[in-house]
Coordinates of C-alpha atoms in Angstrom, one line a residue:
M395 CA 69.0 88.7 98.6
S396 CA 71.6 88.5 95.9
R397 CA 71.5 90.8 92.9
V398 CA 72.5 90.3 89.3
L399 CA 72.8 93.1 86.7
I400 CA 71.9 92.4 83.1
E401 CA 73.0 95.4 81.1
P402 CA 72.7 95.8 77.3
A403 CA 76.1 96.3 75.7
D404 CA 78.3 95.7 72.7
Y405 CA 82.0 95.7 72.5
A406 CA 82.2 99.2 71.2
T407 CA 80.3 100.7 74.1
C408 CA 80.8 98.2 77.0
L409 CA 82.7 100.7 79.2
A410 CA 79.4 102.3 80.2
A411 CA 78.0 98.9 81.2
V412 CA 81.2 98.1 83.2
R413 CA 81.0 101.4 85.0
K414 CA 77.4 100.7 85.9
A415 CA 78.4 97.3 87.1
M416 CA 81.0 98.8 89.4
K417 CA 78.6 101.4 90.7
T418 CA 75.9 98.7 91.3
F419 CA 78.4 96.5 93.2
P420 CA 80.9 99.0 94.6
Q421 CA 84.3 97.8 95.7
D422 CA 86.7 99.8 97.9
L423 CA 89.6 99.9 95.4
T424 CA 91.4 103.0 96.5
G425 CA 94.9 102.2 97.7
K426 CA 94.2 98.4 97.2
K427 CA 95.9 95.7 95.3
V428 CA 93.5 94.6 92.6
L429 CA 93.8 91.4 90.4
I430 CA 91.7 91.1 87.3
K431 CA 91.2 87.6 86.0
P432 CA 89.8 87.1 82.5
N433 CA 88.9 83.8 81.0
V434 CA 92.0 82.8 78.8
L435 CA 91.5 79.2 77.9
R436 CA 93.9 79.1 75.1
I437 CA 95.1 81.1 72.1
A438 CA 92.0 82.2 70.2
Q439 CA 90.8 85.1 68.2
P440 CA 88.3 87.4 70.1
E441 CA 85.5 86.7 67.6
E442 CA 85.7 83.0 68.4
G443 CA 84.0 83.6 71.7
I444 CA 86.4 81.4 73.6
V445 CA 88.1 84.0 75.8
T446 CA 87.0 87.2 77.5
H447 CA 86.9 89.8 74.8
P448 CA 89.7 92.4 74.9
A449 CA 87.2 95.2 74.9
V450 CA 85.6 94.0 78.1
L451 CA 89.0 93.6 79.8
Q452 CA 90.1 97.0 78.6
A453 CA 86.9 98.6 80.0
V454 CA 87.4 96.9 83.4
V455 CA 91.0 98.0 83.6
Q456 CA 90.0 101.6 82.7
A457 CA 87.2 101.6 85.3
V458 CA 89.5 100.2 88.0
K459 CA 92.2 102.8 87.2
E460 CA 89.6 105.5 87.9
E461 CA 89.3 104.2 91.5
D462 CA 93.0 104.9 92.2
P463 CA 94.1 101.4 93.4
A464 CA 97.6 100.9 94.7
S465 CA 98.3 98.3 92.0
I466 CA 96.7 96.4 89.2
I467 CA 97.5 92.9 88.0
V468 CA 95.8 91.3 85.0
G469 CA 96.5 87.5 84.7
D470 CA 95.3 84.0 84.2
N471 CA 96.7 80.5 84.0
P472 CA 95.8 79.2 80.5
G473 CA 95.7 75.5 79.9
L474 CA 99.0 75.3 78.1
F475 CA 102.4 74.2 79.4
N476 CA 105.3 75.5 77.4
Y477 CA 107.7 78.4 77.9
G478 CA 106.0 81.6 77.0
D479 CA 102.5 80.1 76.6
N480 CA 101.0 82.4 79.1
E481 CA 102.4 85.5 77.3
R482 CA 101.5 84.1 73.8
C483 CA 97.9 83.5 74.9
F484 CA 97.6 87.1 76.1
E485 CA 99.3 88.5 73.0
Q486 CA 97.5 86.5 70.4
T487 CA 94.0 86.9 71.9
G488 CA 94.5 90.7 72.1
L489 CA 94.3 90.7 75.8
M490 CA 97.9 91.8 76.4
Q491 CA 97.2 95.1 74.7
A492 CA 93.8 95.4 76.5
A493 CA 95.6 94.9 79.8
G494 CA 97.2 98.3 79.3
G495 CA 100.6 97.3 80.7
Y496 CA 99.2 95.6 83.8
Y497 CA 99.7 92.0 82.6
Q498 CA 101.6 89.7 84.8
N499 CA 102.4 86.0 84.5
I500 CA 100.7 84.8 87.6
G501 CA 101.9 81.2 87.1
T502 CA 105.4 81.8 88.3
E503 CA 104.8 81.5 92.0
S504 CA 102.2 79.5 93.9
V505 CA 101.1 78.8 97.5
Q506 CA 100.1 75.4 98.7
M507 CA 96.6 75.2 100.2
D508 CA 94.8 72.2 101.7
F509 CA 92.4 70.6 99.4
D510 CA 90.1 67.6 99.3
P511 CA 92.2 64.6 100.3
T512 CA 90.1 62.2 98.2
L513 CA 91.3 64.1 95.1
L514 CA 94.5 65.9 95.9
P515 CA 95.6 66.7 99.5
Q516 CA 97.0 70.1 98.5
V517 CA 96.9 72.3 95.4
G518 CA 99.0 75.2 94.4
V519 CA 97.2 78.6 94.0
S520 CA 98.8 81.5 92.2
K521 CA 100.3 83.7 94.9
A522 CA 99.2 86.9 93.1
V523 CA 95.6 85.8 93.5
L524 CA 96.0 85.3 97.2
D525 CA 97.9 88.5 97.7
A526 CA 95.3 90.7 96.1
D527 CA 93.0 92.8 98.2
V528 CA 90.3 92.6 95.6
V529 CA 89.8 90.0 92.8
I530 CA 87.6 90.8 89.9
S531 CA 86.6 87.8 87.8
L532 CA 85.7 88.2 84.1
P533 CA 84.0 85.0 83.0
K534 CA 82.7 84.3 79.6
F535 CA 79.1 83.3 78.8
K536 CA 79.8 79.8 77.5
T537 CA 78.9 76.1 77.7
H538 CA 81.1 73.3 78.7
G539 CA 80.9 69.7 77.8
L540 CA 81.9 68.5 81.2
T541 CA 80.4 71.1 83.6
V542 CA 77.5 72.2 81.2
I543 CA 78.3 75.8 81.8
T544 CA 81.5 77.9 82.1
G545 CA 80.5 80.8 84.2
A546 CA 81.6 82.7 87.3
I547 CA 82.4 79.6 89.4
K548 CA 84.3 77.8 86.7
N549 CA 86.4 80.9 85.8
S550 CA 88.2 80.4 89.1
Y551 CA 89.6 77.1 88.0
G552 CA 92.4 79.3 86.4
I553 CA 93.8 80.2 89.7
L554 CA 95.6 76.8 89.6
P555 CA 98.8 77.1 87.6
G556 CA 100.5 74.6 85.4
G557 CA 99.3 71.0 85.1
L558 CA 97.2 71.0 88.2
K559 CA 94.1 71.7 86.1
A560 CA 94.6 68.5 84.1
K561 CA 95.6 66.5 87.1
L562 CA 92.4 67.5 89.0
H563 CA 90.4 66.7 85.8
K564 CA 91.7 63.2 85.9
A565 CA 91.4 62.7 89.7
A566 CA 87.8 63.7 89.7
G567 CA 86.8 60.8 87.5
T568 CA 83.2 61.6 86.9
P569 CA 81.4 64.8 85.6
E570 CA 79.5 65.1 88.9
R571 CA 82.7 64.9 91.0
F572 CA 84.4 67.4 88.8
Q573 CA 81.6 69.9 89.2
E574 CA 82.1 69.5 92.9
A575 CA 85.8 70.0 92.5
I576 CA 85.5 73.3 90.7
V577 CA 83.5 74.6 93.6
D578 CA 86.2 73.5 96.0
V579 CA 88.8 75.4 93.9
F580 CA 86.5 78.4 93.7
R581 CA 86.2 78.7 97.5
L582 CA 90.0 78.8 98.0
R583 CA 89.7 82.5 97.1
V584 CA 86.2 83.7 96.3
P585 CA 86.4 86.7 94.0
D586 CA 84.8 90.0 95.1
L587 CA 83.2 91.0 91.9
F588 CA 82.1 89.2 88.7
I589 CA 81.7 91.0 85.3
M590 CA 80.7 88.6 82.6
D591 CA 81.3 89.0 78.9
A592 CA 77.8 88.0 77.5
V593 CA 78.0 90.2 74.4
L594 CA 78.9 87.2 72.3
G595 CA 78.1 83.9 73.9
M596 CA 78.9 80.2 73.1
E597 CA 76.5 77.3 72.8
G598 CA 76.9 73.6 72.0
N599 CA 79.8 71.5 73.4
G600 CA 82.0 74.2 74.7
P601 CA 84.4 75.5 76.0
A602 CA 85.7 75.9 72.4
S603 CA 82.6 75.3 70.3
P604 CA 82.1 76.9 66.9
D605 CA 78.5 77.6 67.8
L606 CA 78.1 81.3 68.8
R607 CA 75.2 83.5 69.9
D608 CA 74.8 87.3 69.9
I609 CA 73.5 88.0 73.4
G610 CA 74.3 91.6 73.6
C611 CA 74.8 92.2 77.3
I612 CA 77.2 92.5 80.3
L613 CA 76.2 90.5 83.4
A614 CA 77.6 91.6 86.8
A615 CA 77.2 90.4 90.4
D616 CA 79.1 90.1 93.7
N617 CA 77.8 86.5 94.1
A618 CA 79.0 83.8 91.6
V619 CA 76.1 81.4 92.4
A620 CA 73.5 84.0 91.6
M621 CA 75.3 85.0 88.4
D622 CA 75.6 81.4 87.2
A623 CA 72.0 80.8 88.0
V624 CA 70.9 83.7 85.9
M625 CA 73.2 82.7 83.0
S626 CA 71.7 79.1 83.2
A627 CA 68.2 80.5 83.1
M628 CA 69.0 82.6 80.1
M629 CA 70.2 79.4 78.4
G630 CA 66.9 77.7 79.2
L631 CA 68.5 75.5 81.8
E632 CA 67.1 75.0 85.3
P633 CA 69.9 76.1 87.6
G634 CA 69.1 73.5 90.3
R635 CA 70.0 70.7 87.9
L636 CA 73.7 71.7 88.0
R637 CA 75.7 69.8 90.6
S638 CA 78.1 72.7 90.9
L639 CA 75.4 75.1 92.0
Q640 CA 73.9 72.4 94.3
K641 CA 77.2 72.1 96.1
A642 CA 77.9 75.8 96.2
R643 CA 74.5 76.3 98.0
E644 CA 75.3 73.5 100.4
L645 CA 78.5 75.2 101.3
G646 CA 76.7 78.5 101.9
L647 CA 78.3 80.3 98.9
G648 CA 75.0 81.5 97.5
D649 CA 71.6 80.6 96.3
F650 CA 70.5 79.6 92.8
D651 CA 66.8 80.0 93.4
L652 CA 65.7 82.8 91.0
Q653 CA 63.0 83.8 93.5
N654 CA 65.8 84.8 95.9
I655 CA 67.8 86.8 93.2
E656 CA 67.0 90.4 92.3
I657 CA 67.4 90.9 88.6
I658 CA 68.5 94.4 87.7
G659 CA 67.5 94.6 84.0
K660 CA 65.5 92.1 82.1
L661 CA 66.1 88.4 82.1
K662 CA 65.4 87.0 78.6
H663 CA 65.4 83.4 77.7
I664 CA 67.5 82.7 74.6
P665 CA 65.4 80.6 72.2
D666 CA 66.6 77.2 71.1
F667 CA 69.9 77.6 72.9
K668 CA 72.1 74.5 72.3
L669 CA 73.2 72.9 75.6
P670 CA 75.7 70.0 75.9
P671 CA 74.3 66.9 77.6
L672 CA 73.4 67.7 81.2
S673 CA 75.2 64.5 82.3
G674 CA 78.4 66.0 81.4
E675 CA 79.5 62.8 79.6
H676 CA 80.6 64.5 76.4
H677 CA 84.2 65.1 77.7
M678 CA 84.3 62.0 79.8
D679 CA 83.4 59.7 76.8
N680 CA 85.6 61.6 74.4
E681 CA 88.7 59.4 74.0
E682 CA 90.7 62.2 72.4
I683 CA 90.0 64.6 75.2
Q684 CA 90.7 62.0 77.9
G685 CA 93.9 61.0 76.3
L686 CA 95.1 64.6 76.2
L687 CA 94.2 65.1 79.8
G688 CA 95.9 61.9 80.8
A689 CA 99.0 62.9 78.9
K690 CA 99.1 66.4 80.5
A691 CA 98.4 65.1 84.0
G692 CA 101.3 62.7 83.7
L693 CA 103.9 65.3 82.7
K694 CA 106.7 66.2 85.1
P695 CA 109.6 68.7 84.8
Q696 CA 112.9 67.4 83.7
A697 CA 116.1 69.4 83.2
D698 CA 118.0 69.4 79.9
P699 CA 121.6 68.7 80.8
E700 CA 122.8 70.8 77.9
L701 CA 121.2 73.9 79.2
C702 CA 121.1 73.5 82.9
T703 CA 123.8 75.5 84.8
A704 CA 122.9 74.1 88.2
C705 CA 121.8 77.6 89.5
A706 CA 119.2 75.9 91.7
E707 CA 116.5 78.5 91.0
C708 CA 114.1 75.7 90.3
I709 CA 114.8 74.0 93.6
E710 CA 114.5 77.3 95.5
H711 CA 111.1 78.1 94.0
C712 CA 109.5 74.7 94.2
P713 CA 106.6 75.2 96.6
V714 CA 106.6 71.6 97.8
S715 CA 110.3 70.8 97.7
A716 CA 109.9 68.2 95.0
L717 CA 113.3 69.1 93.4
S718 CA 116.8 68.3 94.6
M719 CA 120.2 68.5 93.0
G720 CA 121.2 65.1 91.7
N721 CA 124.7 63.5 92.0
D722 CA 125.3 64.6 88.4
G723 CA 124.7 68.2 89.2
I724 CA 121.2 68.2 87.5
P725 CA 118.0 68.9 89.4
E726 CA 115.8 65.8 89.8
V727 CA 112.1 65.6 90.5
D728 CA 110.5 63.4 93.1
A729 CA 107.4 62.4 91.0
D730 CA 105.4 61.5 94.1
T731 CA 105.9 64.9 95.7
C732 CA 105.6 67.0 92.5
I733 CA 102.2 68.7 92.2
T734 CA 102.8 69.7 88.5
C735 CA 102.5 73.4 89.2
F736 CA 105.4 74.0 86.8
C737 CA 106.8 76.9 88.8
C738 CA 110.2 75.5 88.1
Q739 CA 109.8 75.8 84.4
E740 CA 108.5 79.3 84.7
M741 CA 111.5 80.4 86.9
C742 CA 114.4 78.7 85.1
P743 CA 116.6 81.4 83.6
E744 CA 118.1 79.1 81.1
K745 CA 114.8 77.5 80.0
A746 CA 116.4 74.1 80.8
M747 CA 113.2 72.6 82.4
S748 CA 110.8 70.9 80.0
L749 CA 107.7 68.9 80.6
Q750 CA 107.9 65.3 79.7
E751 CA 106.4 62.0 80.6
F752 CA 108.2 61.1 83.8
R753 CA 111.1 58.7 83.6
P754 CA 113.7 58.4 86.3
Q755 CA 116.8 60.4 85.5
T756 CA 119.9 58.2 84.9
R757 CA 121.8 60.3 82.4
P758 CA 125.4 61.5 83.1
R759 CA 126.1 65.2 83.0
P760 CA 127.9 66.2 79.9
G761 CA 131.0 68.3 80.0
R762 CA 130.5 72.0 79.6
P763 CA 132.9 74.3 77.7

């Protein structure tokens, strides 16, 4: 039987709740490589309820340090695509300081893994995630206009670097298919422990809704399906209505039946909690959102001939060999092979790679001084 801890907490005192979570669900961290993955959707202030609160991350880092691990990495792949966006997200959310010097841009190197061929035959996963002995996921108690909830399963969507997230959004096509896709991403590397920031939650049409709720607790579990089921029940939503939880149970990843989940603490239903439409059509019918996803999904890296020095770093680090040196001495992308992981942009020492709507490169190389 799975267990879920519901522990009263606020941001000033959440270290005690985090320590209880780690005692309830002990992990062997001594001498291990530990990766801590907060939910860092985009640049936002902590009080907006969009990202994992810095106080929770700081508490988890402190508690992990006490277990004497070999190394700690704090990282995520936010949904942004320009140079320095990863660092800016962490800086401006307060999560960089909360990471205590353990932040790492995990989007700079990815490993190709087989995926659902009806969507994408392969996807890139951040190498740092796959290399970790223990992965601790820090989801946020939130709603989502497409998946209804953003919880433990959905937080793993951030293991995909670069534009893959937008590309998979578009490939899924329907809310139900996307809920299935996030489960497929989740099981590429199932985290070992989940500690959810439910001190301040989000309702309405998340994941960036202005509607917030004081919930006042930390949730913890070592099974994501059980955690998401409990979160759904707190929201007043029957867990079995979510396709993501249905598929996760079909795959043997856990059970959403509350009768099969031991609650450590008290499960309280939040009165009049605002849920997005359970069909998930809010995002699918929103032309602005779909236009943005389509634009991002169609981006490909292209080299600026004024900045490129033909060092070939981008070619060397492309995980699918989609880049080659053109006749003009400028790297060129094979659009059909490119998986939009943007590792090339992250690794370019001259910041010569930019993300643009793909057009075949026919420009001559300018003379260099």
